[in-house]
Tab-separated table of C-alpha atoms and ligand atoms in Angstrom:
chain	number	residue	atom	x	y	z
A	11	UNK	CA	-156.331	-41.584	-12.649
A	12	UNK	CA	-157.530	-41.022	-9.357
A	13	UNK	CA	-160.346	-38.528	-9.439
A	14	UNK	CA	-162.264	-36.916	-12.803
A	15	UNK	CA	-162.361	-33.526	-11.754
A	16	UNK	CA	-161.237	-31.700	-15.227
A	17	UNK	CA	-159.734	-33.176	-18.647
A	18	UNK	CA	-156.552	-31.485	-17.541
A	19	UNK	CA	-155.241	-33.566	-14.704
A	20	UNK	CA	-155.864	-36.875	-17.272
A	21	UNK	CA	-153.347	-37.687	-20.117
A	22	UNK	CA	-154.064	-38.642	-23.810
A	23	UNK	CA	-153.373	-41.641	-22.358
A	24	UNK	CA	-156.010	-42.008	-19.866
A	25	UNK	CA	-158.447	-40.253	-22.015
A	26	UNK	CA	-158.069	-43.249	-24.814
A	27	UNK	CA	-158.248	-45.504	-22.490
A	28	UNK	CA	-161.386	-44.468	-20.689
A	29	UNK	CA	-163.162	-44.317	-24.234
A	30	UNK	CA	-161.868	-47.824	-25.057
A	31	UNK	CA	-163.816	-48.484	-21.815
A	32	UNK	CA	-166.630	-46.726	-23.281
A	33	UNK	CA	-167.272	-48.869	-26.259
A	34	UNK	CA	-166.469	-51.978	-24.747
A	35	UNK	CA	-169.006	-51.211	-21.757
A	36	UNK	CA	-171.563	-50.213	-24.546
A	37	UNK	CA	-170.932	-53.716	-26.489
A	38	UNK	CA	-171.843	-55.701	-23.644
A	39	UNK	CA	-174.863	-53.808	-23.154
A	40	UNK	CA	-176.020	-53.944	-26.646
A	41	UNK	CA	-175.456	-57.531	-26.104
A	42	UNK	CA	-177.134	-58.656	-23.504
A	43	UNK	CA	-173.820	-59.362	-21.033
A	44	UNK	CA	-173.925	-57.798	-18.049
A	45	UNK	CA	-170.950	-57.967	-15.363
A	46	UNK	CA	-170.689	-56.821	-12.019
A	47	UNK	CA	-167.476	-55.019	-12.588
A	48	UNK	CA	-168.277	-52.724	-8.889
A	49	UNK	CA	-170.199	-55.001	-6.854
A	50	UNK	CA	-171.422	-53.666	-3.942
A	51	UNK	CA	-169.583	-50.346	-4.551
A	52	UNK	CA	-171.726	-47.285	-3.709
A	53	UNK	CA	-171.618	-43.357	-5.263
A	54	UNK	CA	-173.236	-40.886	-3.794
A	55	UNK	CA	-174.498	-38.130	-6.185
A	56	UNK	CA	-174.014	-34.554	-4.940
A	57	UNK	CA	-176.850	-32.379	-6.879
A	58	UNK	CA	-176.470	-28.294	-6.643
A	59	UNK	CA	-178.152	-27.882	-9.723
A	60	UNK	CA	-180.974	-29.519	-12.148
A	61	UNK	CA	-180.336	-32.342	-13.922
A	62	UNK	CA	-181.506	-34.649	-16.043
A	63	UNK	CA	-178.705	-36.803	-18.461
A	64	UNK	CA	-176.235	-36.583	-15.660
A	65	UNK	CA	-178.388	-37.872	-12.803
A	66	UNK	CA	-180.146	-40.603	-14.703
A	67	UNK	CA	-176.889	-41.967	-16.584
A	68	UNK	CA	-175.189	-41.913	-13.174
A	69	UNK	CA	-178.103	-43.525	-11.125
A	70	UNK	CA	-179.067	-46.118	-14.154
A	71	UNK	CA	-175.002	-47.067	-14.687
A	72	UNK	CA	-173.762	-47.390	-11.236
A	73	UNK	CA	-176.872	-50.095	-11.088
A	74	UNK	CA	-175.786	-51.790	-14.058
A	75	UNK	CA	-172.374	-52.407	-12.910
A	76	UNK	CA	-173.875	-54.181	-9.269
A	77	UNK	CA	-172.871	-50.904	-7.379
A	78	UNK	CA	-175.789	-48.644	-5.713
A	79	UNK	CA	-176.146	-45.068	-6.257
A	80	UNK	CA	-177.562	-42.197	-3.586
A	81	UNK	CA	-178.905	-39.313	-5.018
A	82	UNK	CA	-177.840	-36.342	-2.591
A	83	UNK	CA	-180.272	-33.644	-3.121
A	84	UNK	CA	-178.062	-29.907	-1.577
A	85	UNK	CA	-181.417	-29.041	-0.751
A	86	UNK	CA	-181.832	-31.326	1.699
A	87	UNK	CA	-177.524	-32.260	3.073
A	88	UNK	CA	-176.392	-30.181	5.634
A	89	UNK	CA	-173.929	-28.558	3.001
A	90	UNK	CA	-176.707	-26.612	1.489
A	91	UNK	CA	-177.351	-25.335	4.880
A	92	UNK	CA	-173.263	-24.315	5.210
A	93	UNK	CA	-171.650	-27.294	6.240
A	94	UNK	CA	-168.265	-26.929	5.075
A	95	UNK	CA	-167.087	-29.083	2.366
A	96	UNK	CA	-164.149	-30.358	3.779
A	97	UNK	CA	-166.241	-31.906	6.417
A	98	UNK	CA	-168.734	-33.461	3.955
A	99	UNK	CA	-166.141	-34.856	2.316
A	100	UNK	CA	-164.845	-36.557	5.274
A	101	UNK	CA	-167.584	-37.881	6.262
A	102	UNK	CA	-168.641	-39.157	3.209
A	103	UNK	CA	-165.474	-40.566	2.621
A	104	UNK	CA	-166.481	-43.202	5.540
A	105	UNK	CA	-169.852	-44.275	3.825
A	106	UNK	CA	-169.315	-44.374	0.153
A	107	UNK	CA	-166.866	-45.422	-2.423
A	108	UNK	CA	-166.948	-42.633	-4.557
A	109	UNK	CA	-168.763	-39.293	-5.115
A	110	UNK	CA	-170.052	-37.468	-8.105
A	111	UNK	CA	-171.134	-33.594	-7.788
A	112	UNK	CA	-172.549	-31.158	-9.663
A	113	UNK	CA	-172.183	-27.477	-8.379
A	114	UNK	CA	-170.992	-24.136	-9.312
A	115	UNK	CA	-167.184	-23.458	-8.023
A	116	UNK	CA	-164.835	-25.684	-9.683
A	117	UNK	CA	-163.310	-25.028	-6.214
A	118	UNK	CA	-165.650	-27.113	-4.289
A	119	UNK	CA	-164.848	-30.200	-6.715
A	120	UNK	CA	-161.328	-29.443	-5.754
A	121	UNK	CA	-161.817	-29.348	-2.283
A	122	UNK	CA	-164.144	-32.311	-1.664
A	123	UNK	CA	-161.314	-34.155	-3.751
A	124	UNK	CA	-158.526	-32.785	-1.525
A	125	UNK	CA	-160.114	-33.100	1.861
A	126	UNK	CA	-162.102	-36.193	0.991
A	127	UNK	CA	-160.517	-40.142	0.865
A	128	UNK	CA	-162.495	-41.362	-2.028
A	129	UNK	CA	-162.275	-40.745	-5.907
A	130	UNK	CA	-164.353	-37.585	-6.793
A	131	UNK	CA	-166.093	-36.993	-10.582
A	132	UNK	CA	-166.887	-33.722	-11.554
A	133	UNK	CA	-170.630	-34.140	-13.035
A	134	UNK	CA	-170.193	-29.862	-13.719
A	135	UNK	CA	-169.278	-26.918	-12.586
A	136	UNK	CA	-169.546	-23.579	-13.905
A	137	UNK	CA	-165.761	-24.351	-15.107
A	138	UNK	CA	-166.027	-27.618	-16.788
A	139	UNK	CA	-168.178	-30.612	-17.633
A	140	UNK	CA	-165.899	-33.638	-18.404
A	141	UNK	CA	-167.874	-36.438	-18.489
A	142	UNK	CA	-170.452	-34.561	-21.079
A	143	UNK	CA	-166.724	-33.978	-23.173
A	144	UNK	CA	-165.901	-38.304	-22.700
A	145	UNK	CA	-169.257	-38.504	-23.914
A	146	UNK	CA	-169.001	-36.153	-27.260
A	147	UNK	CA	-165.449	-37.614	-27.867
A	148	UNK	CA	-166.988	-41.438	-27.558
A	149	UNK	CA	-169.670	-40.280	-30.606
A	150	UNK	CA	-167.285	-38.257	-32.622
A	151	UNK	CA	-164.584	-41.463	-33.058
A	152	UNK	CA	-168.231	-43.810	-33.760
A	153	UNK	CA	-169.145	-41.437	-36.444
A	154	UNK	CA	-165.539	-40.815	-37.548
A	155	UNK	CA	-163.239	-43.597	-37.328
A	156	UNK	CA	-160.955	-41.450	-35.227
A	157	UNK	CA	-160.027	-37.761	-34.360
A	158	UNK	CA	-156.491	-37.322	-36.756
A	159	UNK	CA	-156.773	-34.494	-38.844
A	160	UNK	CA	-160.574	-33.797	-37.461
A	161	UNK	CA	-161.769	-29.999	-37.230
A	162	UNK	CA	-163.960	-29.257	-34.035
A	163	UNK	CA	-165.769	-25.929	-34.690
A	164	UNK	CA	-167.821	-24.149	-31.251
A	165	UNK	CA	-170.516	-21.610	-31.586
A	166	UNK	CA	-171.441	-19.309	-28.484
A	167	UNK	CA	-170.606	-18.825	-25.371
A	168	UNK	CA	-166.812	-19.898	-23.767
A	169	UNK	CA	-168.710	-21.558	-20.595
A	170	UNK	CA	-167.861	-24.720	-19.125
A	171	UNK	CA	-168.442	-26.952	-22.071
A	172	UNK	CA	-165.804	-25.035	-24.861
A	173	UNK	CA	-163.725	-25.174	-21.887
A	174	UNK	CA	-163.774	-28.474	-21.567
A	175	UNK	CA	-164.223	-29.382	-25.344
A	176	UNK	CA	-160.938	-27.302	-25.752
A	177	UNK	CA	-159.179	-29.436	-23.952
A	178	UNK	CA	-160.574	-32.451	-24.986
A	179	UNK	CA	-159.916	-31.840	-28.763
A	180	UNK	CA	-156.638	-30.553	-28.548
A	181	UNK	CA	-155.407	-33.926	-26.398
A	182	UNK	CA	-157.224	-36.196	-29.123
A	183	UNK	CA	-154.948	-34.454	-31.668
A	184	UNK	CA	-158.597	-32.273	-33.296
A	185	UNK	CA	-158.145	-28.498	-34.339
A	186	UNK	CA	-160.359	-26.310	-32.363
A	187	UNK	CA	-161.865	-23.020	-33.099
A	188	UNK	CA	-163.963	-21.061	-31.077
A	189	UNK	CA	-166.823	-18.332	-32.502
A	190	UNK	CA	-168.003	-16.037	-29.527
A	191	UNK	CA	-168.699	-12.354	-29.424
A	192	UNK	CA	-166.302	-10.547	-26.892
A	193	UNK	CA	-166.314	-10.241	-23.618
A	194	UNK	CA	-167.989	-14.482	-23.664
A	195	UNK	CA	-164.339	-15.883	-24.169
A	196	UNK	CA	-163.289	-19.228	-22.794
A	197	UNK	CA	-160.972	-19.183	-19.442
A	198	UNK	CA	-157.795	-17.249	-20.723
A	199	UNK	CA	-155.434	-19.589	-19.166
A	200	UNK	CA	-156.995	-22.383	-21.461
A	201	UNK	CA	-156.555	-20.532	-24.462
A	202	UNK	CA	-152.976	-20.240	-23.620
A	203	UNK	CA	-152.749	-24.094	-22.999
A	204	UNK	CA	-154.132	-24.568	-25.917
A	205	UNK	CA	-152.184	-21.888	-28.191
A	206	UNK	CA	-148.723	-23.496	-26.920
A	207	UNK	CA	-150.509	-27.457	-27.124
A	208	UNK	CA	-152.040	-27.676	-30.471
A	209	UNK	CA	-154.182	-25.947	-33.317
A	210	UNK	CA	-156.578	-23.552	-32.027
A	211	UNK	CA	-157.967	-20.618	-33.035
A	212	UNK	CA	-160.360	-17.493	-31.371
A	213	UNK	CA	-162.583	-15.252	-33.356
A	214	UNK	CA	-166.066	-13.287	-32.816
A	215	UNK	CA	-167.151	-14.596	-36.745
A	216	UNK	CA	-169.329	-17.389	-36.816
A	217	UNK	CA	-168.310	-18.678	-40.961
A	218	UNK	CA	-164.597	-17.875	-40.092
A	219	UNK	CA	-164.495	-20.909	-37.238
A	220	UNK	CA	-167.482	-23.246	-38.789
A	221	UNK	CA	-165.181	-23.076	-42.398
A	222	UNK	CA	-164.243	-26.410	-43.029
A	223	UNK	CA	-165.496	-28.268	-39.579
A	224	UNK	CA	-165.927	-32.128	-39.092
A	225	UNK	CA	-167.558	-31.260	-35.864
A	226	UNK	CA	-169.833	-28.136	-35.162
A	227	UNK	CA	-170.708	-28.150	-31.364
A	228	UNK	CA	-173.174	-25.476	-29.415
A	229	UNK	CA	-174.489	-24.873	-26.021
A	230	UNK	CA	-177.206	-22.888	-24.280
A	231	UNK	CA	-176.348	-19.324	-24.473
A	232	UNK	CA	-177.340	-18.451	-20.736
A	233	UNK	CA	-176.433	-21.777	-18.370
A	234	UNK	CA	-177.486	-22.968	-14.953
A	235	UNK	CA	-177.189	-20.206	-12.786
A	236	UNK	CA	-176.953	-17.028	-15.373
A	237	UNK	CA	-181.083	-16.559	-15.657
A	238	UNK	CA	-180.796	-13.339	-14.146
A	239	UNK	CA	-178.669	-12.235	-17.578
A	240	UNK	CA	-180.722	-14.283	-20.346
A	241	UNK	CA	-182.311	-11.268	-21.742
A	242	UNK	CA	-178.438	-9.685	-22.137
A	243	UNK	CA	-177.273	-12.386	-23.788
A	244	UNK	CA	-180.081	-13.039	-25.829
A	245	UNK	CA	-178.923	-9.687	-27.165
A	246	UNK	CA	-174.830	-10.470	-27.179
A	247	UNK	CA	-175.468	-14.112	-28.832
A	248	UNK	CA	-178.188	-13.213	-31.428
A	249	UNK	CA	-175.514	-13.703	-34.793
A	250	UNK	CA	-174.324	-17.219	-32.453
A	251	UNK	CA	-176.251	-19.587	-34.072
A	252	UNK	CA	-175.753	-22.865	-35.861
A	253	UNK	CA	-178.084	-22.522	-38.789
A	254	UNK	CA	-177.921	-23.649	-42.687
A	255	UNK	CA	-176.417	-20.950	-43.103
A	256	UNK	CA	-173.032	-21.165	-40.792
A	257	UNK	CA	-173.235	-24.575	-41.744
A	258	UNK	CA	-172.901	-24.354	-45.205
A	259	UNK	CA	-169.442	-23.388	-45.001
A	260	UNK	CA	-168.568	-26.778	-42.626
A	261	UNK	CA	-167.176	-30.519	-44.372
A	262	UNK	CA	-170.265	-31.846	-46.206
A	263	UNK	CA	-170.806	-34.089	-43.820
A	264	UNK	CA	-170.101	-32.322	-40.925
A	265	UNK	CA	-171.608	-33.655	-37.307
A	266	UNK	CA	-173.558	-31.144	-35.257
A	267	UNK	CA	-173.567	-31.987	-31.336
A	268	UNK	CA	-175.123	-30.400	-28.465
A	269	UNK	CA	-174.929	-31.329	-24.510
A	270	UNK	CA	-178.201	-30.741	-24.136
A	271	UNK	CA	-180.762	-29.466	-22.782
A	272	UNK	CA	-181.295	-27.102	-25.950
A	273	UNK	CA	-183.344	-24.034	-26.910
A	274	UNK	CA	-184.277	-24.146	-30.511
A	275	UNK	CA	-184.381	-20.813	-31.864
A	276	UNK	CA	-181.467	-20.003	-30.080
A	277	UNK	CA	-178.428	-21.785	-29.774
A	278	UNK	CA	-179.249	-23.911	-33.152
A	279	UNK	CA	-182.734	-23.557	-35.369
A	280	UNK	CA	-184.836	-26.691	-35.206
A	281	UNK	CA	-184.509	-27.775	-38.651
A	282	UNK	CA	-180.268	-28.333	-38.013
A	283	UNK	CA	-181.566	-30.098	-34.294
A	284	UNK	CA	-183.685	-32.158	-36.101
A	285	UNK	CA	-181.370	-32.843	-38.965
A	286	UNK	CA	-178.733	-34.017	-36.673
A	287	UNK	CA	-180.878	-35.387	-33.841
A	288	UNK	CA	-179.256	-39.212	-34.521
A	289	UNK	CA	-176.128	-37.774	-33.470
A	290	UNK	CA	-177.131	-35.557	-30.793
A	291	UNK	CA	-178.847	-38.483	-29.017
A	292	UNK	CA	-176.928	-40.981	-29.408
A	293	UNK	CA	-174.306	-38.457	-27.658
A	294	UNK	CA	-176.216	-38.250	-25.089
A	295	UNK	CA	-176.840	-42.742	-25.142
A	296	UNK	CA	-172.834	-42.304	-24.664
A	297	UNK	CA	-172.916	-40.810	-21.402
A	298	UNK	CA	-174.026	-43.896	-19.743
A	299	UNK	CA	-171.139	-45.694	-21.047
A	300	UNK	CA	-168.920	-43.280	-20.896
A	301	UNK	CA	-169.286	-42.267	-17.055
A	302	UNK	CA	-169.678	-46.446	-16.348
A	303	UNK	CA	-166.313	-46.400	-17.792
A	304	UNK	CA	-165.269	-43.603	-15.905
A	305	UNK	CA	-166.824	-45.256	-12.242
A	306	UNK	CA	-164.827	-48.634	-13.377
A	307	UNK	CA	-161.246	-46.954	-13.816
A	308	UNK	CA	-161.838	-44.834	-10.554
A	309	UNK	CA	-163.826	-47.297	-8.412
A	310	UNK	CA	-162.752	-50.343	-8.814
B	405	CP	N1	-175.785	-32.480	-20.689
B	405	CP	C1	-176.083	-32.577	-19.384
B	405	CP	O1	-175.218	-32.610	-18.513
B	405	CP	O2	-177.419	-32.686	-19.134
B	405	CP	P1	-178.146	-32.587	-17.707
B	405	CP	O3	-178.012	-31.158	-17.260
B	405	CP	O4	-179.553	-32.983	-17.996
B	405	CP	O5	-177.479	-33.515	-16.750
B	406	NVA	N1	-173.523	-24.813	-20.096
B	406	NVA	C1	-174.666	-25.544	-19.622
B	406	NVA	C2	-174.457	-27.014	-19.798
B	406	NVA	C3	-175.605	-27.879	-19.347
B	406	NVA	C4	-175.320	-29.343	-19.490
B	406	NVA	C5	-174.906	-25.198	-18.157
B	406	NVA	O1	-173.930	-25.127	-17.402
B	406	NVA	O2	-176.048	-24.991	-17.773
């Protein structure tokens, strides 16, 4: 594993291994033993868009593992002002030990990994958000016990985070199905990886993908960078909602998880939020140990 820049380019493999990471990082935290697995190591943070998990787990974990982190507004690097990314990424190359980014063109990620010298971690793109999907895996095998014979259900809209919960489930060995109206479908060349690579199914009816989940996930139905079009897909994602009532057709007790940040009254009513908020948070506790794993395999 050299860079994290989509669940694709890792094996089962890695993936296992980088959650066995996970807990082990989040054992010594809970108890009390802290070890300076990347001294001196330093990550530069690459914002393009808002943040507030990502940031804060990177800044607060790179610290805890005796490396430093730089936040790296785009406003305010030269690459917001149309410095070309295979420059940034040589010159950041010299300084740091590793960079994280968040941006829009899975491109970019691609590019700054290719023209860059250092190990690059995708912190999301309109593509895909792996570290959010380490994170979800890391709380679905503490809840669980492990993923065999596990049913991961997703409501709304194919965006970065089914695409990258697609492949996450379907290398843990999980059944996948997918509820979104048409025309909101996850990338098409995904759903053909995952037709040929394990059990997953497509379908515009809510019930008909929630029947018989272990895991019900959901996302915002407009993300970071699609304001212009909330009011259209307020309108295309109004029957896309986890509720009692989609979920009373999912395992008894089925986990409901969300990347967060969510809008109640959309995406999932605030009595199921609320209902499953011990999940949903400590899913979003896991992405500090998740992405210190992550900086440990690539880093050190
Ligand atoms: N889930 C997630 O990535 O949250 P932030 O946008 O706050 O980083
Ligand atoms: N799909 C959302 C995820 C936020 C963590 C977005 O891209 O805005």
């Amino acid at each position: 594993m050299r860079h994290l820049l989509k669940l694709q380019d890792l094996t089962r493999e890695d993936i296992l291994s980088v959650l066995n990471l996970a807990d082990q990082l989040k054992f010594e935290r809970n108890n009390g033993i802290q070890k300076d697995y990347l001294k001196g190591k330093k990550l530069g943070l690459i914002f393009q868009k808002a943040s507030t998990r990502t940031r804060v787990s990177f800044e607060v974990g790179i610290y805890e593992l005796g490396g430093y982190g730089l936040f790296l507004s785009s406003n305010d690097l030269q690459i917001g002002r149309g410095e070309p990314v295979q420059d940034t990424a040589r010159v950041l190359s010299r300084y740091l030990d590793g960079i994280m980014i968040r941006t829009f063109a899975q491109q970019e990620v691609e590019d700054l990994a290719k023209y860059g010298s250092i190990p690059v971690i995708n912190g999301l793109t309109d593509y895909a958000h792996p570290c959010q999907v380490l994170a979800d895996l890391m709380t679905i095998r503490e809840y669980k016990g492990s993923f065999k014979g596990l049913k991961m259900a997703f409501v709304g809209d194919g965006n970065n985070m089914a695409n990258s919960l697609i492949v996450g489930a379907i290398k843990t060995g999980m059944s996948f199905a997918i509820a979104c109206p048409k025309g909101y479908e996850p990338d098409a060349e995904l759903i053909k990886w995952a037709k040929e690579n394990g059990d997953f199914a497509i379908t515009t009816d809510v019930k008909e993908a929630v029947k018989d989940a272990d895991v019900v996930y959901t996302d915002v139905w407009a993300s970071m960078g699609q304001e212009s079009e909330r009011k259209k897909r307020a309108e295309a994602f109004k029957k896309y909602q986890v509720n009692a009532d989609a979920l009373s057709v999912a395992k008894p007790d089925v986990m409901c998880l969300h990347c967060l940040p969510a809008h109640r009254g959309e995406e999932i009513t605030e009595e199921v939020f609320e209902a499953h908020a011990k999940e949903i948070f400590d899913e979003a506790e896991n992405r500090l140990h998740a992405q210190k794993a992550v900086m440990v395999k690539l880093l050190k």
